[in-house]
PDB file of C-alpha atoms in Angstrom:
ATOM      1  CA  MET P  19     107.459 137.249  94.660  1.00  0.00           C
ATOM      2  CA  ASP P  20     104.791 137.825  96.421  1.00  0.00           C
ATOM      3  CA  GLY P  21     102.088 136.525  95.315  1.00  0.00           C
ATOM      4  CA  SER P  22      99.792 138.618  93.592  1.00  0.00           C
ATOM      5  CA  GLN P  23      99.636 136.985  90.179  1.00  0.00           C
ATOM      6  CA  TYR P  24      97.809 134.699  90.516  1.00  0.00           C
ATOM      7  CA  THR P  25      93.947 134.350  91.502  1.00  0.00           C
ATOM      8  CA  THR P  26      92.041 133.035  93.804  1.00  0.00           C
ATOM      9  CA  ARG P  27      91.534 130.017  92.012  1.00  0.00           C
ATOM     10  CA  GLU P  28      94.826 128.951  91.040  1.00  0.00           C
ATOM     11  CA  ARG P  29      95.470 129.830  94.523  1.00  0.00           C
ATOM     12  CA  ILE P  30      92.903 126.839  96.145  1.00  0.00           C
ATOM     13  CA  LEU P  31      93.991 124.702  92.886  1.00  0.00           C
ATOM     14  CA  ILE P  32      97.863 124.619  94.478  1.00  0.00           C
ATOM     15  CA  SER P  33      97.207 124.831  97.822  1.00  0.00           C
ATOM     16  CA  VAL P  34      94.155 121.289  97.790  1.00  0.00           C
ATOM     17  CA  ALA P  35      97.449 119.751  95.861  1.00  0.00           C
ATOM     18  CA  VAL P  36     100.031 120.788  98.530  1.00  0.00           C
ATOM     19  CA  MET P  37      98.187 120.064 101.374  1.00  0.00           C
ATOM     20  CA  THR P  38      97.064 116.968  99.172  1.00  0.00           C
ATOM     21  CA  ALA P  39     100.532 115.830  99.686  1.00  0.00           C
ATOM     22  CA  THR P  40     101.433 116.827 102.789  1.00  0.00           C
ATOM     23  CA  MET P  41      98.585 115.431 104.295  1.00  0.00           C
ATOM     24  CA  MET P  42      99.893 111.931 102.812  1.00  0.00           C
ATOM     25  CA  GLN P  43     103.300 112.135 103.835  1.00  0.00           C
ATOM     26  CA  LEU P  44     102.347 112.279 107.426  1.00  0.00           C
ATOM     27  CA  ILE P  45      99.628 110.517 107.099  1.00  0.00           C
ATOM     28  CA  ASP P  46     101.287 107.477 106.469  1.00  0.00           C
ATOM     29  CA  THR P  47     104.683 108.664 110.271  1.00  0.00           C
ATOM     30  CA  THR P  48     101.120 107.158 112.045  1.00  0.00           C
ATOM     31  CA  ILE P  49      98.794 105.094 110.687  1.00  0.00           C
ATOM     32  CA  VAL P  50     101.414 101.909 110.394  1.00  0.00           C
ATOM     33  CA  ASN P  51     101.512 101.785 113.436  1.00  0.00           C
ATOM     34  CA  VAL P  52      97.644 100.418 114.771  1.00  0.00           C
ATOM     35  CA  ALA P  53      98.624  97.688 112.052  1.00  0.00           C
ATOM     36  CA  LEU P  54     101.300  96.582 113.333  1.00  0.00           C
ATOM     37  CA  PRO P  55     100.581  93.056 114.714  1.00  0.00           C
ATOM     38  CA  HIS P  56      98.919  92.183 112.492  1.00  0.00           C
ATOM     39  CA  MET P  57     101.466  92.870 110.228  1.00  0.00           C
ATOM     40  CA  GLN P  58     103.904  90.918 112.569  1.00  0.00           C
ATOM     41  CA  GLY P  59     101.806  88.018 112.468  1.00  0.00           C
ATOM     42  CA  SER P  60     101.690  88.344 108.132  1.00  0.00           C
ATOM     43  CA  LEU P  61     104.844  88.438 108.374  1.00  0.00           C
ATOM     44  CA  GLY P  62     105.731  86.235 110.743  1.00  0.00           C
ATOM     45  CA  THR P  63     108.080  88.180 112.611  1.00  0.00           C
ATOM     46  CA  THR P  64     109.209  89.247 116.211  1.00  0.00           C
ATOM     47  CA  ARG P  65     108.102  92.120 118.105  1.00  0.00           C
ATOM     48  CA  GLY P  66     111.055  93.681 117.643  1.00  0.00           C
ATOM     49  CA  GLU P  67     111.479  92.972 114.544  1.00  0.00           C
ATOM     50  CA  ILE P  68     108.795  94.741 113.019  1.00  0.00           C
ATOM     51  CA  SER P  69     109.324  97.722 114.959  1.00  0.00           C
ATOM     52  CA  TRP P  70     111.849  98.619 111.173  1.00  0.00           C
ATOM     53  CA  VAL P  71     108.966  99.352 109.723  1.00  0.00           C
ATOM     54  CA  LEU P  72     108.257 102.352 111.496  1.00  0.00           C
ATOM     55  CA  THR P  73     111.710 103.634 112.048  1.00  0.00           C
ATOM     56  CA  THR P  74     113.606 102.837 108.474  1.00  0.00           C
ATOM     57  CA  TYR P  75     110.755 105.399 107.707  1.00  0.00           C
ATOM     58  CA  LEU P  76     111.667 108.104 109.868  1.00  0.00           C
ATOM     59  CA  VAL P  77     115.113 107.838 109.965  1.00  0.00           C
ATOM     60  CA  SER P  78     115.460 108.080 105.556  1.00  0.00           C
ATOM     61  CA  SER P  79     112.686 111.396 105.711  1.00  0.00           C
ATOM     62  CA  GLY P  80     115.084 112.925 109.306  1.00  0.00           C
ATOM     63  CA  ILE P  81     117.784 111.778 106.417  1.00  0.00           C
ATOM     64  CA  PHE P  82     116.287 113.786 103.651  1.00  0.00           C
ATOM     65  CA  MET P  83     114.930 116.364 104.502  1.00  0.00           C
ATOM     66  CA  PRO P  84     117.524 118.814 104.999  1.00  0.00           C
ATOM     67  CA  LEU P  85     118.000 117.539 101.322  1.00  0.00           C
ATOM     68  CA  THR P  86     115.940 119.050 100.199  1.00  0.00           C
ATOM     69  CA  GLY P  87     116.880 123.353  99.066  1.00  0.00           C
ATOM     70  CA  TYR P  88     118.942 121.253  97.619  1.00  0.00           C
ATOM     71  CA  PHE P  89     117.443 119.539  94.904  1.00  0.00           C
ATOM     72  CA  ALA P  90     114.502 122.389  94.503  1.00  0.00           C
ATOM     73  CA  ASP P  91     117.167 124.518  93.058  1.00  0.00           C
ATOM     74  CA  LYS P  92     118.961 121.999  91.505  1.00  0.00           C
ATOM     75  CA  TRP P  93     116.074 120.641  89.723  1.00  0.00           C
ATOM     76  CA  GLY P  94     112.559 122.720  89.933  1.00  0.00           C
ATOM     77  CA  GLN P  95     110.072 122.464  93.327  1.00  0.00           C
ATOM     78  CA  ARG P  96     108.117 121.317  90.418  1.00  0.00           C
ATOM     79  CA  ARG P  97     110.161 118.894  89.198  1.00  0.00           C
ATOM     80  CA  PHE P  98     111.078 117.556  92.792  1.00  0.00           C
ATOM     81  CA  LEU P  99     107.615 117.632  94.127  1.00  0.00           C
ATOM     82  CA  LEU P 100     106.619 116.314  91.030  1.00  0.00           C
ATOM     83  CA  LEU P 101     108.764 113.326  92.321  1.00  0.00           C
ATOM     84  CA  SER P 102     108.328 112.936  95.905  1.00  0.00           C
ATOM     85  CA  ILE P 103     104.890 112.347  94.889  1.00  0.00           C
ATOM     86  CA  SER P 104     105.496 109.559  92.315  1.00  0.00           C
ATOM     87  CA  GLY P 105     108.305 108.114  94.368  1.00  0.00           C
ATOM     88  CA  PHE P 106     106.625 108.517  97.361  1.00  0.00           C
ATOM     89  CA  VAL P 107     102.661 106.464  95.669  1.00  0.00           C
ATOM     90  CA  ILE P 108     104.998 104.107  93.316  1.00  0.00           C
ATOM     91  CA  SER P 109     106.845 103.054  97.072  1.00  0.00           C
ATOM     92  CA  SER P 110     103.722 103.469  98.833  1.00  0.00           C
ATOM     93  CA  MET P 111     102.408 100.529  97.038  1.00  0.00           C
ATOM     94  CA  LEU P 112     105.129  97.952  96.869  1.00  0.00           C
ATOM     95  CA  CYS P 113     105.129  98.137 100.702  1.00  0.00           C
ATOM     96  CA  GLY P 114     101.668  96.811 100.564  1.00  0.00           C
ATOM     97  CA  LEU P 115     103.003  94.373  98.168  1.00  0.00           C
ATOM     98  CA  SER P 116     105.731  92.703 100.204  1.00  0.00           C
ATOM     99  CA  ILE P 117     105.523  89.653 101.444  1.00  0.00           C
ATOM    100  CA  SER P 118     108.457  89.506 103.957  1.00  0.00           C
ATOM    101  CA  LEU P 119     110.235  92.057 107.114  1.00  0.00           C
ATOM    102  CA  GLN P 120     113.544  92.921 104.116  1.00  0.00           C
ATOM    103  CA  GLU P 121     110.674  94.054 101.424  1.00  0.00           C
ATOM    104  CA  ILE P 122     108.950  95.790 103.746  1.00  0.00           C
ATOM    105  CA  VAL P 123     111.658  97.882 105.696  1.00  0.00           C
ATOM    106  CA  LEU P 124     113.622  98.057 102.214  1.00  0.00           C
ATOM    107  CA  PHE P 125     110.155 100.762 100.774  1.00  0.00           C
ATOM    108  CA  ARG P 126     109.679 101.870 103.235  1.00  0.00           C
ATOM    109  CA  LEU P 127     112.892 103.030 103.437  1.00  0.00           C
ATOM    110  CA  ALA P 128     112.039 104.458  99.972  1.00  0.00           C
ATOM    111  CA  GLN P 129     108.629 106.064 101.417  1.00  0.00           C
ATOM    112  CA  GLY P 130     110.807 107.981 104.001  1.00  0.00           C
ATOM    113  CA  VAL P 131     113.207 109.406 101.400  1.00  0.00           C
ATOM    114  CA  PHE P 132     110.392 110.876  98.590  1.00  0.00           C
ATOM    115  CA  GLY P 133     108.696 111.649 101.077  1.00  0.00           C
ATOM    116  CA  ALA P 134     110.906 113.984 102.387  1.00  0.00           C
ATOM    117  CA  ALA P 135     110.339 116.575 100.977  1.00  0.00           C
ATOM    118  CA  LEU P 136     106.640 117.098 100.601  1.00  0.00           C
ATOM    119  CA  VAL P 137     106.646 118.847 103.294  1.00  0.00           C
ATOM    120  CA  PRO P 138     109.268 121.490 103.379  1.00  0.00           C
ATOM    121  CA  LEU P 139     107.817 121.653  99.697  1.00  0.00           C
ATOM    122  CA  SER P 140     104.551 122.718  99.979  1.00  0.00           C
ATOM    123  CA  GLN P 141     105.389 124.382 103.294  1.00  0.00           C
ATOM    124  CA  SER P 142     108.151 127.065 100.385  1.00  0.00           C
ATOM    125  CA  ILE P 143     105.342 126.317  98.232  1.00  0.00           C
ATOM    126  CA  MET P 144     102.263 128.224 100.204  1.00  0.00           C
ATOM    127  CA  VAL P 145     104.496 130.989 100.721  1.00  0.00           C
ATOM    128  CA  GLN P 146     105.122 131.873  97.781  1.00  0.00           C
ATOM    129  CA  ILE P 147     101.585 132.025  95.634  1.00  0.00           C
ATOM    130  CA  PHE P 148      99.982 134.355  98.695  1.00  0.00           C
ATOM    131  CA  PRO P 149     100.719 137.765  98.805  1.00  0.00           C
ATOM    132  CA  VAL P 150     102.840 139.278 102.218  1.00  0.00           C
ATOM    133  CA  GLU P 151      99.640 140.390 103.382  1.00  0.00           C
ATOM    134  CA  LYS P 152      98.044 136.959 103.076  1.00  0.00           C
ATOM    135  CA  ARG P 153     100.720 134.590 103.599  1.00  0.00           C
ATOM    136  CA  GLY P 154      99.690 134.488 107.959  1.00  0.00           C
ATOM    137  CA  GLN P 155      96.868 132.493 106.791  1.00  0.00           C
ATOM    138  CA  ALA P 156      98.236 130.187 104.770  1.00  0.00           C
ATOM    139  CA  MET P 157     101.121 129.337 107.438  1.00  0.00           C
ATOM    140  CA  ALA P 158      97.765 129.180 109.557  1.00  0.00           C
ATOM    141  CA  LEU P 159      96.124 126.374 106.473  1.00  0.00           C
ATOM    142  CA  TRP P 160      99.417 124.520 106.114  1.00  0.00           C
ATOM    143  CA  GLY P 161      99.510 124.439 110.183  1.00  0.00           C
ATOM    144  CA  VAL P 162      96.122 122.811 110.283  1.00  0.00           C
ATOM    145  CA  GLY P 163      96.882 120.160 107.625  1.00  0.00           C
ATOM    146  CA  VAL P 164     100.001 118.932 109.559  1.00  0.00           C
ATOM    147  CA  LEU P 165      98.507 118.382 113.065  1.00  0.00           C
ATOM    148  CA  LEU P 166      95.911 116.909 111.607  1.00  0.00           C
ATOM    149  CA  GLY P 167      98.293 114.694 109.783  1.00  0.00           C
ATOM    150  CA  PRO P 168      99.226 112.000 112.588  1.00  0.00           C
ATOM    151  CA  ILE P 169      95.890 113.046 114.111  1.00  0.00           C
ATOM    152  CA  ILE P 170      94.518 111.244 111.367  1.00  0.00           C
ATOM    153  CA  GLY P 171      96.751 107.826 111.036  1.00  0.00           C
ATOM    154  CA  PRO P 172      95.947 105.708 113.882  1.00  0.00           C
ATOM    155  CA  THR P 173      92.186 106.657 113.811  1.00  0.00           C
ATOM    156  CA  LEU P 174      91.444 105.893 110.285  1.00  0.00           C
ATOM    157  CA  GLY P 175      94.975 102.643 110.456  1.00  0.00           C
ATOM    158  CA  GLY P 176      92.783 101.208 113.162  1.00  0.00           C
ATOM    159  CA  PHE P 177      89.589 101.405 110.225  1.00  0.00           C
ATOM    160  CA  LEU P 178      91.932  99.888 107.514  1.00  0.00           C
ATOM    161  CA  THR P 179      92.910  97.109 109.318  1.00  0.00           C
ATOM    162  CA  GLN P 180      89.944  96.392 111.128  1.00  0.00           C
ATOM    163  CA  HIS P 181      87.555  96.655 107.843  1.00  0.00           C
ATOM    164  CA  LEU P 182      90.468  95.512 104.251  1.00  0.00           C
ATOM    165  CA  SER P 183      94.032  94.664 105.977  1.00  0.00           C
ATOM    166  CA  TRP P 184      96.604  96.130 106.981  1.00  0.00           C
ATOM    167  CA  ARG P 185      98.031  96.442 102.806  1.00  0.00           C
ATOM    168  CA  TRP P 186      95.766  99.315 102.733  1.00  0.00           C
ATOM    169  CA  THR P 187      97.156 100.793 105.101  1.00  0.00           C
ATOM    170  CA  PHE P 188      99.800 101.430 102.326  1.00  0.00           C
ATOM    171  CA  PHE P 189      96.834 101.040  99.526  1.00  0.00           C
ATOM    172  CA  VAL P 190      95.692 104.301 100.305  1.00  0.00           C
ATOM    173  CA  ASN P 191      98.049 105.818  99.557  1.00  0.00           C
ATOM    174  CA  LEU P 192      97.951 105.508  95.651  1.00  0.00           C
ATOM    175  CA  PRO P 193      94.066 107.267  94.629  1.00  0.00           C
ATOM    176  CA  VAL P 194      94.720 109.891  97.034  1.00  0.00           C
ATOM    177  CA  GLY P 195      98.486 110.597  95.603  1.00  0.00           C
ATOM    178  CA  LEU P 196      97.709 110.251  92.186  1.00  0.00           C
ATOM    179  CA  GLY P 197      95.038 112.734  92.075  1.00  0.00           C
ATOM    180  CA  ALA P 198      97.187 114.254  93.896  1.00  0.00           C
ATOM    181  CA  LEU P 199     100.243 114.255  91.317  1.00  0.00           C
ATOM    182  CA  ALA P 200      97.448 114.417  88.366  1.00  0.00           C
ATOM    183  CA  LEU P 201      96.730 117.872  90.019  1.00  0.00           C
ATOM    184  CA  ALA P 202     100.406 119.271  90.998  1.00  0.00           C
ATOM    185  CA  ALA P 203     100.964 118.606  87.274  1.00  0.00           C
ATOM    186  CA  ALA P 204      98.726 121.708  86.251  1.00  0.00           C
ATOM    187  CA  VAL P 205      98.306 123.549  88.744  1.00  0.00           C
ATOM    188  CA  VAL P 206     102.292 124.264  90.214  1.00  0.00           C
ATOM    189  CA  PRO P 207     104.563 127.253  89.772  1.00  0.00           C
ATOM    190  CA  ASP P 208     107.602 126.452  88.905  1.00  0.00           C
ATOM    191  CA  SER P 209     110.974 127.664  90.621  1.00  0.00           C
ATOM    192  CA  PRO P 210     113.617 128.814  88.803  1.00  0.00           C
ATOM    193  CA  ARG P 211     116.747 126.306  89.155  1.00  0.00           C
ATOM    194  CA  ARG P 212     120.053 127.787  91.157  1.00  0.00           C
ATOM    195  CA  LYS P 213     123.377 126.295  90.531  1.00  0.00           C
ATOM    196  CA  ARG P 214     124.732 124.745  94.264  1.00  0.00           C
ATOM    197  CA  GLY P 215     126.751 124.064  96.364  1.00  0.00           C
ATOM    198  CA  MET P 216     126.322 120.882  98.653  1.00  0.00           C
ATOM    199  CA  ASP P 217     128.727 119.194 101.626  1.00  0.00           C
ATOM    200  CA  TRP P 218     128.044 115.414 100.897  1.00  0.00           C
ATOM    201  CA  ALA P 219     130.592 113.925 104.121  1.00  0.00           C
TER     202      ALA P 219
END
């Protein structure tokens, strides 16, 4: 697949859909950092305990990211992308509604699981929809989004925490994620499904 079958408009819409989902996931790796003291006070935890909100997300994301290719082949990239965005949005909402450390750690774990595939899937889709001669530009655009996410996170998190509540560092994903989900459902192409094994151990 060389990407020549897509029009410029289709490429733009697909790029916006996958990059919105990717930036949402990447922003979430750092957005909570500045809200931790507020979360600690609200949930009645120690500084060491509240750090699990960050650790759980990073560990679960790191474990599930290498499985992206397996699930994309098994279910198709479009279905897997939609599942990942949906799960990420739902777990974000549940994080924002959490009333105990145990709840938020559990939902952050789920957030990491569902968000893990968004970055590799978006890169794969961007490569597929652009012709060979424009893939360098596509990867440059993708790289900008990947770099901007973690940079924007602390600033956005600080603003939301200061003016609203730490819960909004999670609730902000709802409109963004639902928009990305609707656009992805409408424009992202599917991939052929292939059987492949997995060494689960």
